[in-house]
Amino acid sequence: MTYELKAEVRTEPNLRALRRGGRIPGVVYGRGVHRLLTFAHKDLERLLNQITRSSRIELQVDGERLSTFVRDVHYNPLNDQVLHIDLYRPPTDRPIKLKVPLRLVGEAKGAKAGGLVDKLRQAILVSGLAERIPEAVEVDISQMDIGESLHARDLALQDLQVLMPPEVTLVTVLAPRKEEAVAVEAEAEVAEEAATAEAAETASASESQQPEG
């Protein structure tokens, strides 16, 4: 899916003034382009709530349309508002490298039996032509049982190369007893501490009730 975003060429050098006026500064760079831009704050926030880092964005500026990706977003650490955005226009004639989110599809067979699906990687690094980069790599885990794992070598991505060691584990289904054992151990520790405290309190009360000799 391709998203659209309108921009204006930046002429105001005062970035704070821009932000007070509801515009967010940014830049687009890459194959044959390097422009300072501004974006409507509401449009940019809406877009960022919909996309992933591997979503293609059709940038509209000065009557021109540029196919881009988000390269970086700078946020205000106090209120998480967007301060600046970098967009990258990739080449169309050679592969690029990009991190693509990993999206799990379906309910694992092992999860239905009480197991726990553990997603060890949120994204994977791939190489391919920009037009072939997906918003997310979807993996069907419905047939995964307890004790089974999905590795990088198990991915079959058309027109893309996975740039990760084949043995890297992406998803695994853990046995339920691991969580239960931790819970039982924690409960035992709490019970032991409570019993120790109660015994100490009883002993103290007993000593205070003994007559003085």
PDB file of N, CA and C in Angstrom, residues 103-180:
ATOM      1  N   ARG A 103       4.994  -9.433  11.296  1.00  0.00           N
ATOM      2  CA  ARG A 103       3.606  -9.477  11.753  1.00  0.00           C
ATOM      3  C   ARG A 103       3.143 -10.927  11.820  1.00  0.00           C
ATOM      4  N   LEU A 104       2.707 -11.364  13.003  1.00  0.00           N
ATOM      5  CA  LEU A 104       2.251 -12.736  13.191  1.00  0.00           C
ATOM      6  C   LEU A 104       0.776 -12.855  12.843  1.00  0.00           C
ATOM      7  N   VAL A 105       0.449 -13.903  12.109  1.00  0.00           N
ATOM      8  CA  VAL A 105      -0.926 -14.119  11.664  1.00  0.00           C
ATOM      9  C   VAL A 105      -1.425 -15.467  12.199  1.00  0.00           C
ATOM     10  N   GLY A 106      -2.639 -15.473  12.730  1.00  0.00           N
ATOM     11  CA  GLY A 106      -3.224 -16.709  13.235  1.00  0.00           C
ATOM     12  C   GLY A 106      -2.870 -16.968  14.690  1.00  0.00           C
ATOM     13  N   GLU A 107      -3.552 -17.944  15.283  1.00  0.00           N
ATOM     14  CA  GLU A 107      -3.285 -18.366  16.661  1.00  0.00           C
ATOM     15  C   GLU A 107      -2.549 -19.692  16.648  1.00  0.00           C
ATOM     16  N   ALA A 108      -1.396 -19.713  17.283  1.00  0.00           N
ATOM     17  CA  ALA A 108      -0.576 -20.920  17.282  1.00  0.00           C
ATOM     18  C   ALA A 108      -1.304 -22.088  17.942  1.00  0.00           C
ATOM     19  N   LYS A 109      -1.100 -23.276  17.365  1.00  0.00           N
ATOM     20  CA  LYS A 109      -1.683 -24.492  17.933  1.00  0.00           C
ATOM     21  C   LYS A 109      -1.232 -24.657  19.389  1.00  0.00           C
ATOM     22  N   GLY A 110       0.042 -24.344  19.634  1.00  0.00           N
ATOM     23  CA  GLY A 110       0.569 -24.470  20.991  1.00  0.00           C
ATOM     24  C   GLY A 110      -0.062 -23.492  21.962  1.00  0.00           C
ATOM     25  N   ALA A 111      -0.449 -22.299  21.464  1.00  0.00           N
ATOM     26  CA  ALA A 111      -1.095 -21.310  22.327  1.00  0.00           C
ATOM     27  C   ALA A 111      -2.466 -21.801  22.761  1.00  0.00           C
ATOM     28  N   LYS A 112      -3.171 -22.501  21.876  1.00  0.00           N
ATOM     29  CA  LYS A 112      -4.478 -23.052  22.228  1.00  0.00           C
ATOM     30  C   LYS A 112      -4.345 -24.120  23.309  1.00  0.00           C
ATOM     31  N   ALA A 113      -3.153 -24.753  23.366  1.00  0.00           N
ATOM     32  CA  ALA A 113      -2.918 -25.793  24.373  1.00  0.00           C
ATOM     33  C   ALA A 113      -2.342 -25.216  25.655  1.00  0.00           C
ATOM     34  N   GLY A 114      -2.267 -23.890  25.737  1.00  0.00           N
ATOM     35  CA  GLY A 114      -1.778 -23.253  26.953  1.00  0.00           C
ATOM     36  C   GLY A 114      -0.372 -22.717  26.870  1.00  0.00           C
ATOM     37  N   GLY A 115       0.276 -22.868  25.715  1.00  0.00           N
ATOM     38  CA  GLY A 115       1.637 -22.356  25.559  1.00  0.00           C
ATOM     39  C   GLY A 115       1.661 -20.857  25.359  1.00  0.00           C
ATOM     40  N   LEU A 116       2.851 -20.328  25.309  1.00  0.00           N
ATOM     41  CA  LEU A 116       3.045 -18.879  25.178  1.00  0.00           C
ATOM     42  C   LEU A 116       3.847 -18.583  23.914  1.00  0.00           C
ATOM     43  N   VAL A 117       3.299 -17.744  23.028  1.00  0.00           N
ATOM     44  CA  VAL A 117       4.007 -17.331  21.816  1.00  0.00           C
ATOM     45  C   VAL A 117       4.981 -16.212  22.181  1.00  0.00           C
ATOM     46  N   ASP A 118       6.239 -16.457  21.926  1.00  0.00           N
ATOM     47  CA  ASP A 118       7.286 -15.480  22.242  1.00  0.00           C
ATOM     48  C   ASP A 118       7.872 -14.936  20.935  1.00  0.00           C
ATOM     49  N   LYS A 119       7.587 -13.676  20.644  1.00  0.00           N
ATOM     50  CA  LYS A 119       8.088 -13.017  19.433  1.00  0.00           C
ATOM     51  C   LYS A 119       9.428 -12.370  19.764  1.00  0.00           C
ATOM     52  N   LEU A 120      10.506 -12.957  19.259  1.00  0.00           N
ATOM     53  CA  LEU A 120      11.849 -12.525  19.640  1.00  0.00           C
ATOM     54  C   LEU A 120      12.374 -11.386  18.769  1.00  0.00           C
ATOM     55  N   ARG A 121      11.827 -11.219  17.587  1.00  0.00           N
ATOM     56  CA  ARG A 121      12.253 -10.152  16.678  1.00  0.00           C
ATOM     57  C   ARG A 121      11.040  -9.349  16.228  1.00  0.00           C
ATOM     58  N   GLN A 122      11.130  -8.037  16.367  1.00  0.00           N
ATOM     59  CA  GLN A 122      10.037  -7.178  15.937  1.00  0.00           C
ATOM     60  C   GLN A 122      10.133  -6.835  14.456  1.00  0.00           C
ATOM     61  N   ALA A 123      11.335  -6.911  13.903  1.00  0.00           N
ATOM     62  CA  ALA A 123      11.540  -6.579  12.490  1.00  0.00           C
ATOM     63  C   ALA A 123      12.695  -7.396  11.940  1.00  0.00           C
ATOM     64  N   ILE A 124      12.732  -7.511  10.624  1.00  0.00           N
ATOM     65  CA  ILE A 124      13.826  -8.221   9.969  1.00  0.00           C
ATOM     66  C   ILE A 124      14.431  -7.317   8.904  1.00  0.00           C
ATOM     67  N   LEU A 125      15.720  -7.473   8.676  1.00  0.00           N
ATOM     68  CA  LEU A 125      16.415  -6.677   7.676  1.00  0.00           C
ATOM     69  C   LEU A 125      16.384  -7.423   6.350  1.00  0.00           C
ATOM     70  N   VAL A 126      15.910  -6.718   5.303  1.00  0.00           N
ATOM     71  CA  VAL A 126      15.815  -7.342   3.991  1.00  0.00           C
ATOM     72  C   VAL A 126      16.484  -6.459   2.955  1.00  0.00           C
ATOM     73  N   SER A 127      16.728  -7.043   1.802  1.00  0.00           N
ATOM     74  CA  SER A 127      17.281  -6.317   0.658  1.00  0.00           C
ATOM     75  C   SER A 127      16.424  -6.625  -0.561  1.00  0.00           C
ATOM     76  N   GLY A 128      16.114  -5.571  -1.330  1.00  0.00           N
ATOM     77  CA  GLY A 128      15.320  -5.762  -2.538  1.00  0.00           C
ATOM     78  C   GLY A 128      15.005  -4.427  -3.184  1.00  0.00           C
ATOM     79  N   LEU A 129      14.403  -4.459  -4.326  1.00  0.00           N
ATOM     80  CA  LEU A 129      13.987  -3.226  -4.983  1.00  0.00           C
ATOM     81  C   LEU A 129      12.924  -2.539  -4.139  1.00  0.00           C
ATOM     82  N   ALA A 130      12.970  -1.207  -4.135  1.00  0.00           N
ATOM     83  CA  ALA A 130      12.062  -0.430  -3.285  1.00  0.00           C
ATOM     84  C   ALA A 130      10.602  -0.800  -3.519  1.00  0.00           C
ATOM     85  N   GLU A 131      10.226  -1.030  -4.760  1.00  0.00           N
ATOM     86  CA  GLU A 131       8.832  -1.334  -5.068  1.00  0.00           C
ATOM     87  C   GLU A 131       8.396  -2.697  -4.555  1.00  0.00           C
ATOM     88  N   ARG A 132       9.361  -3.535  -4.157  1.00  0.00           N
ATOM     89  CA  ARG A 132       9.049  -4.875  -3.659  1.00  0.00           C
ATOM     90  C   ARG A 132       9.048  -4.947  -2.136  1.00  0.00           C
ATOM     91  N   ILE A 133       9.445  -3.868  -1.480  1.00  0.00           N
ATOM     92  CA  ILE A 133       9.504  -3.877  -0.019  1.00  0.00           C
ATOM     93  C   ILE A 133       8.079  -3.799   0.546  1.00  0.00           C
ATOM     94  N   PRO A 134       7.667  -4.758   1.369  1.00  0.00           N
ATOM     95  CA  PRO A 134       6.309  -4.735   1.936  1.00  0.00           C
ATOM     96  C   PRO A 134       6.239  -3.882   3.205  1.00  0.00           C
ATOM     97  N   GLU A 135       5.014  -3.539   3.573  1.00  0.00           N
ATOM     98  CA  GLU A 135       4.802  -2.809   4.830  1.00  0.00           C
ATOM     99  C   GLU A 135       5.164  -3.672   6.025  1.00  0.00           C
ATOM    100  N   ALA A 136       4.931  -4.965   5.889  1.00  0.00           N
ATOM    101  CA  ALA A 136       5.240  -5.908   6.964  1.00  0.00           C
ATOM    102  C   ALA A 136       5.401  -7.292   6.344  1.00  0.00           C
ATOM    103  N   VAL A 137       6.200  -8.118   6.994  1.00  0.00           N
ATOM    104  CA  VAL A 137       6.336  -9.516   6.595  1.00  0.00           C
ATOM    105  C   VAL A 137       5.381 -10.324   7.467  1.00  0.00           C
ATOM    106  N   GLU A 138       4.368 -10.903   6.834  1.00  0.00           N
ATOM    107  CA  GLU A 138       3.375 -11.667   7.577  1.00  0.00           C
ATOM    108  C   GLU A 138       3.773 -13.142   7.655  1.00  0.00           C
ATOM    109  N   VAL A 139       3.691 -13.686   8.848  1.00  0.00           N
ATOM    110  CA  VAL A 139       4.060 -15.080   9.084  1.00  0.00           C
ATOM    111  C   VAL A 139       2.890 -15.799   9.743  1.00  0.00           C
ATOM    112  N   ASP A 140       2.433 -16.864   9.109  1.00  0.00           N
ATOM    113  CA  ASP A 140       1.343 -17.660   9.653  1.00  0.00           C
ATOM    114  C   ASP A 140       1.892 -18.632  10.700  1.00  0.00           C
ATOM    115  N   ILE A 141       1.480 -18.438  11.955  1.00  0.00           N
ATOM    116  CA  ILE A 141       1.995 -19.290  13.042  1.00  0.00           C
ATOM    117  C   ILE A 141       0.945 -20.279  13.519  1.00  0.00           C
ATOM    118  N   SER A 142      -0.156 -20.402  12.796  1.00  0.00           N
ATOM    119  CA  SER A 142      -1.275 -21.221  13.279  1.00  0.00           C
ATOM    120  C   SER A 142      -0.906 -22.694  13.487  1.00  0.00           C
ATOM    121  N   GLN A 143       0.101 -23.201  12.753  1.00  0.00           N
ATOM    122  CA  GLN A 143       0.475 -24.611  12.881  1.00  0.00           C
ATOM    123  C   GLN A 143       1.627 -24.847  13.865  1.00  0.00           C
ATOM    124  N   MET A 144       2.110 -23.785  14.503  1.00  0.00           N
ATOM    125  CA  MET A 144       3.226 -23.940  15.444  1.00  0.00           C
ATOM    126  C   MET A 144       2.744 -24.538  16.761  1.00  0.00           C
ATOM    127  N   ASP A 145       3.410 -25.600  17.169  1.00  0.00           N
ATOM    128  CA  ASP A 145       3.043 -26.268  18.417  1.00  0.00           C
ATOM    129  C   ASP A 145       4.045 -25.905  19.506  1.00  0.00           C
ATOM    130  N   ILE A 146       3.766 -26.338  20.718  1.00  0.00           N
ATOM    131  CA  ILE A 146       4.651 -26.077  21.849  1.00  0.00           C
ATOM    132  C   ILE A 146       6.031 -26.667  21.579  1.00  0.00           C
ATOM    133  N   GLY A 147       7.058 -25.864  21.797  1.00  0.00           N
ATOM    134  CA  GLY A 147       8.433 -26.308  21.587  1.00  0.00           C
ATOM    135  C   GLY A 147       8.953 -26.027  20.191  1.00  0.00           C
ATOM    136  N   GLU A 148       8.099 -25.566  19.278  1.00  0.00           N
ATOM    137  CA  GLU A 148       8.534 -25.275  17.918  1.00  0.00           C
ATOM    138  C   GLU A 148       8.943 -23.816  17.768  1.00  0.00           C
ATOM    139  N   SER A 149       9.857 -23.586  16.829  1.00  0.00           N
ATOM    140  CA  SER A 149      10.375 -22.239  16.596  1.00  0.00           C
ATOM    141  C   SER A 149      10.402 -21.937  15.105  1.00  0.00           C
ATOM    142  N   LEU A 150      10.348 -20.662  14.805  1.00  0.00           N
ATOM    143  CA  LEU A 150      10.476 -20.183  13.429  1.00  0.00           C
ATOM    144  C   LEU A 150      11.790 -19.433  13.326  1.00  0.00           C
ATOM    145  N   HIS A 151      12.605 -19.788  12.337  1.00  0.00           N
ATOM    146  CA  HIS A 151      13.915 -19.161  12.160  1.00  0.00           C
ATOM    147  C   HIS A 151      13.952 -18.332  10.879  1.00  0.00           C
ATOM    148  N   ALA A 152      14.987 -17.536  10.762  1.00  0.00           N
ATOM    149  CA  ALA A 152      15.135 -16.691   9.571  1.00  0.00           C
ATOM    150  C   ALA A 152      15.173 -17.534   8.304  1.00  0.00           C
ATOM    151  N   ARG A 153      15.754 -18.719   8.380  1.00  0.00           N
ATOM    152  CA  ARG A 153      15.850 -19.587   7.205  1.00  0.00           C
ATOM    153  C   ARG A 153      14.491 -20.102   6.738  1.00  0.00           C
ATOM    154  N   ASP A 154      13.466 -20.012   7.601  1.00  0.00           N
ATOM    155  CA  ASP A 154      12.152 -20.517   7.247  1.00  0.00           C
ATOM    156  C   ASP A 154      11.325 -19.522   6.434  1.00  0.00           C
ATOM    157  N   LEU A 155      11.807 -18.292   6.345  1.00  0.00           N
ATOM    158  CA  LEU A 155      11.059 -17.278   5.602  1.00  0.00           C
ATOM    159  C   LEU A 155      11.269 -17.469   4.106  1.00  0.00           C
ATOM    160  N   ALA A 156      10.163 -17.414   3.386  1.00  0.00           N
ATOM    161  CA  ALA A 156      10.226 -17.508   1.923  1.00  0.00           C
ATOM    162  C   ALA A 156       9.635 -16.216   1.361  1.00  0.00           C
ATOM    163  N   LEU A 157      10.507 -15.252   1.062  1.00  0.00           N
ATOM    164  CA  LEU A 157      10.065 -13.934   0.616  1.00  0.00           C
ATOM    165  C   LEU A 157      10.376 -13.749  -0.862  1.00  0.00           C
ATOM    166  N   GLN A 158       9.361 -13.538  -1.634  1.00  0.00           N
ATOM    167  CA  GLN A 158       9.543 -13.386  -3.071  1.00  0.00           C
ATOM    168  C   GLN A 158      10.245 -12.068  -3.390  1.00  0.00           C
ATOM    169  N   ASP A 159      11.282 -12.144  -4.184  1.00  0.00           N
ATOM    170  CA  ASP A 159      12.039 -10.975  -4.659  1.00  0.00           C
ATOM    171  C   ASP A 159      12.794 -10.238  -3.553  1.00  0.00           C
ATOM    172  N   LEU A 160      12.898 -10.852  -2.378  1.00  0.00           N
ATOM    173  CA  LEU A 160      13.610 -10.216  -1.270  1.00  0.00           C
ATOM    174  C   LEU A 160      14.644 -11.172  -0.692  1.00  0.00           C
ATOM    175  N   GLN A 161      15.740 -10.598  -0.193  1.00  0.00           N
ATOM    176  CA  GLN A 161      16.766 -11.390   0.481  1.00  0.00           C
ATOM    177  C   GLN A 161      16.782 -11.022   1.952  1.00  0.00           C
ATOM    178  N   VAL A 162      16.715 -12.022   2.814  1.00  0.00           N
ATOM    179  CA  VAL A 162      16.757 -11.779   4.256  1.00  0.00           C
ATOM    180  C   VAL A 162      18.209 -11.631   4.687  1.00  0.00           C
ATOM    181  N   LEU A 163      18.534 -10.494   5.262  1.00  0.00           N
ATOM    182  CA  LEU A 163      19.918 -10.202   5.657  1.00  0.00           C
ATOM    183  C   LEU A 163      20.118 -10.507   7.141  1.00  0.00           C
ATOM    184  N   MET A 164      19.876 -11.739   7.494  1.00  0.00           N
ATOM    185  CA  MET A 164      20.060 -12.191   8.869  1.00  0.00           C
ATOM    186  C   MET A 164      20.619 -13.604   8.830  1.00  0.00           C
ATOM    187  N   PRO A 165      21.407 -14.011   9.831  1.00  0.00           N
ATOM    188  CA  PRO A 165      21.890 -15.391   9.883  1.00  0.00           C
ATOM    189  C   PRO A 165      20.719 -16.361   9.870  1.00  0.00           C
ATOM    190  N   PRO A 166      20.806 -17.452   9.118  1.00  0.00           N
ATOM    191  CA  PRO A 166      19.686 -18.403   8.985  1.00  0.00           C
ATOM    192  C   PRO A 166      19.198 -18.964  10.308  1.00  0.00           C
ATOM    193  N   GLU A 167      20.119 -19.089  11.282  1.00  0.00           N
ATOM    194  CA  GLU A 167      19.741 -19.735  12.541  1.00  0.00           C
ATOM    195  C   GLU A 167      19.056 -18.798  13.534  1.00  0.00           C
ATOM    196  N   VAL A 168      18.922 -17.515  13.204  1.00  0.00           N
ATOM    197  CA  VAL A 168      18.294 -16.574  14.130  1.00  0.00           C
ATOM    198  C   VAL A 168      16.831 -16.966  14.361  1.00  0.00           C
ATOM    199  N   THR A 169      16.448 -17.080  15.631  1.00  0.00           N
ATOM    200  CA  THR A 169      15.072 -17.432  15.978  1.00  0.00           C
ATOM    201  C   THR A 169      14.200 -16.186  15.977  1.00  0.00           C
ATOM    202  N   LEU A 170      13.073 -16.259  15.273  1.00  0.00           N
ATOM    203  CA  LEU A 170      12.146 -15.137  15.184  1.00  0.00           C
ATOM    204  C   LEU A 170      10.974 -15.286  16.145  1.00  0.00           C
ATOM    205  N   VAL A 171      10.421 -16.487  16.197  1.00  0.00           N
ATOM    206  CA  VAL A 171       9.258 -16.766  17.043  1.00  0.00           C
ATOM    207  C   VAL A 171       9.405 -18.166  17.623  1.00  0.00           C
ATOM    208  N   THR A 172       8.978 -18.336  18.857  1.00  0.00           N
ATOM    209  CA  THR A 172       8.977 -19.662  19.461  1.00  0.00           C
ATOM    210  C   THR A 172       7.739 -19.807  20.335  1.00  0.00           C
ATOM    211  N   VAL A 173       7.304 -21.037  20.549  1.00  0.00           N
ATOM    212  CA  VAL A 173       6.152 -21.295  21.412  1.00  0.00           C
ATOM    213  C   VAL A 173       6.656 -22.006  22.652  1.00  0.00           C
ATOM    214  N   LEU A 174       6.538 -21.345  23.777  1.00  0.00           N
ATOM    215  CA  LEU A 174       7.055 -21.875  25.037  1.00  0.00           C
ATOM    216  C   LEU A 174       6.027 -22.765  25.723  1.00  0.00           C
ATOM    217  N   ALA A 175       6.534 -23.725  26.451  1.00  0.00           N
ATOM    218  CA  ALA A 175       5.665 -24.624  27.212  1.00  0.00           C
ATOM    219  C   ALA A 175       5.051 -23.875  28.387  1.00  0.00           C
ATOM    220  N   PRO A 176       3.812 -24.143  28.749  1.00  0.00           N
ATOM    221  CA  PRO A 176       3.150 -23.416  29.841  1.00  0.00           C
ATOM    222  C   PRO A 176       3.773 -23.674  31.196  1.00  0.00           C
ATOM    223  N   ARG A 177       4.430 -24.833  31.368  1.00  0.00           N
ATOM    224  CA  ARG A 177       4.988 -25.167  32.687  1.00  0.00           C
ATOM    225  C   ARG A 177       6.070 -24.195  33.125  1.00  0.00           C
ATOM    226  N   LYS A 178       6.717 -23.540  32.182  1.00  0.00           N
ATOM    227  CA  LYS A 178       7.757 -22.583  32.560  1.00  0.00           C
ATOM    228  C   LYS A 178       7.153 -21.424  33.324  1.00  0.00           C
ATOM    229  N   GLU A 179       6.024 -20.909  32.819  1.00  0.00           N
ATOM    230  CA  GLU A 179       5.376 -19.813  33.521  1.00  0.00           C
ATOM    231  C   GLU A 179       4.786 -20.284  34.843  1.00  0.00           C
ATOM    232  N   GLU A 180       4.179 -21.489  34.818  1.00  0.00           N
ATOM    233  CA  GLU A 180       3.564 -22.005  36.030  1.00  0.00           C
ATOM    234  C   GLU A 180       4.601 -22.219  37.122  1.00  0.00           C
TER     235      GLU A 180
END
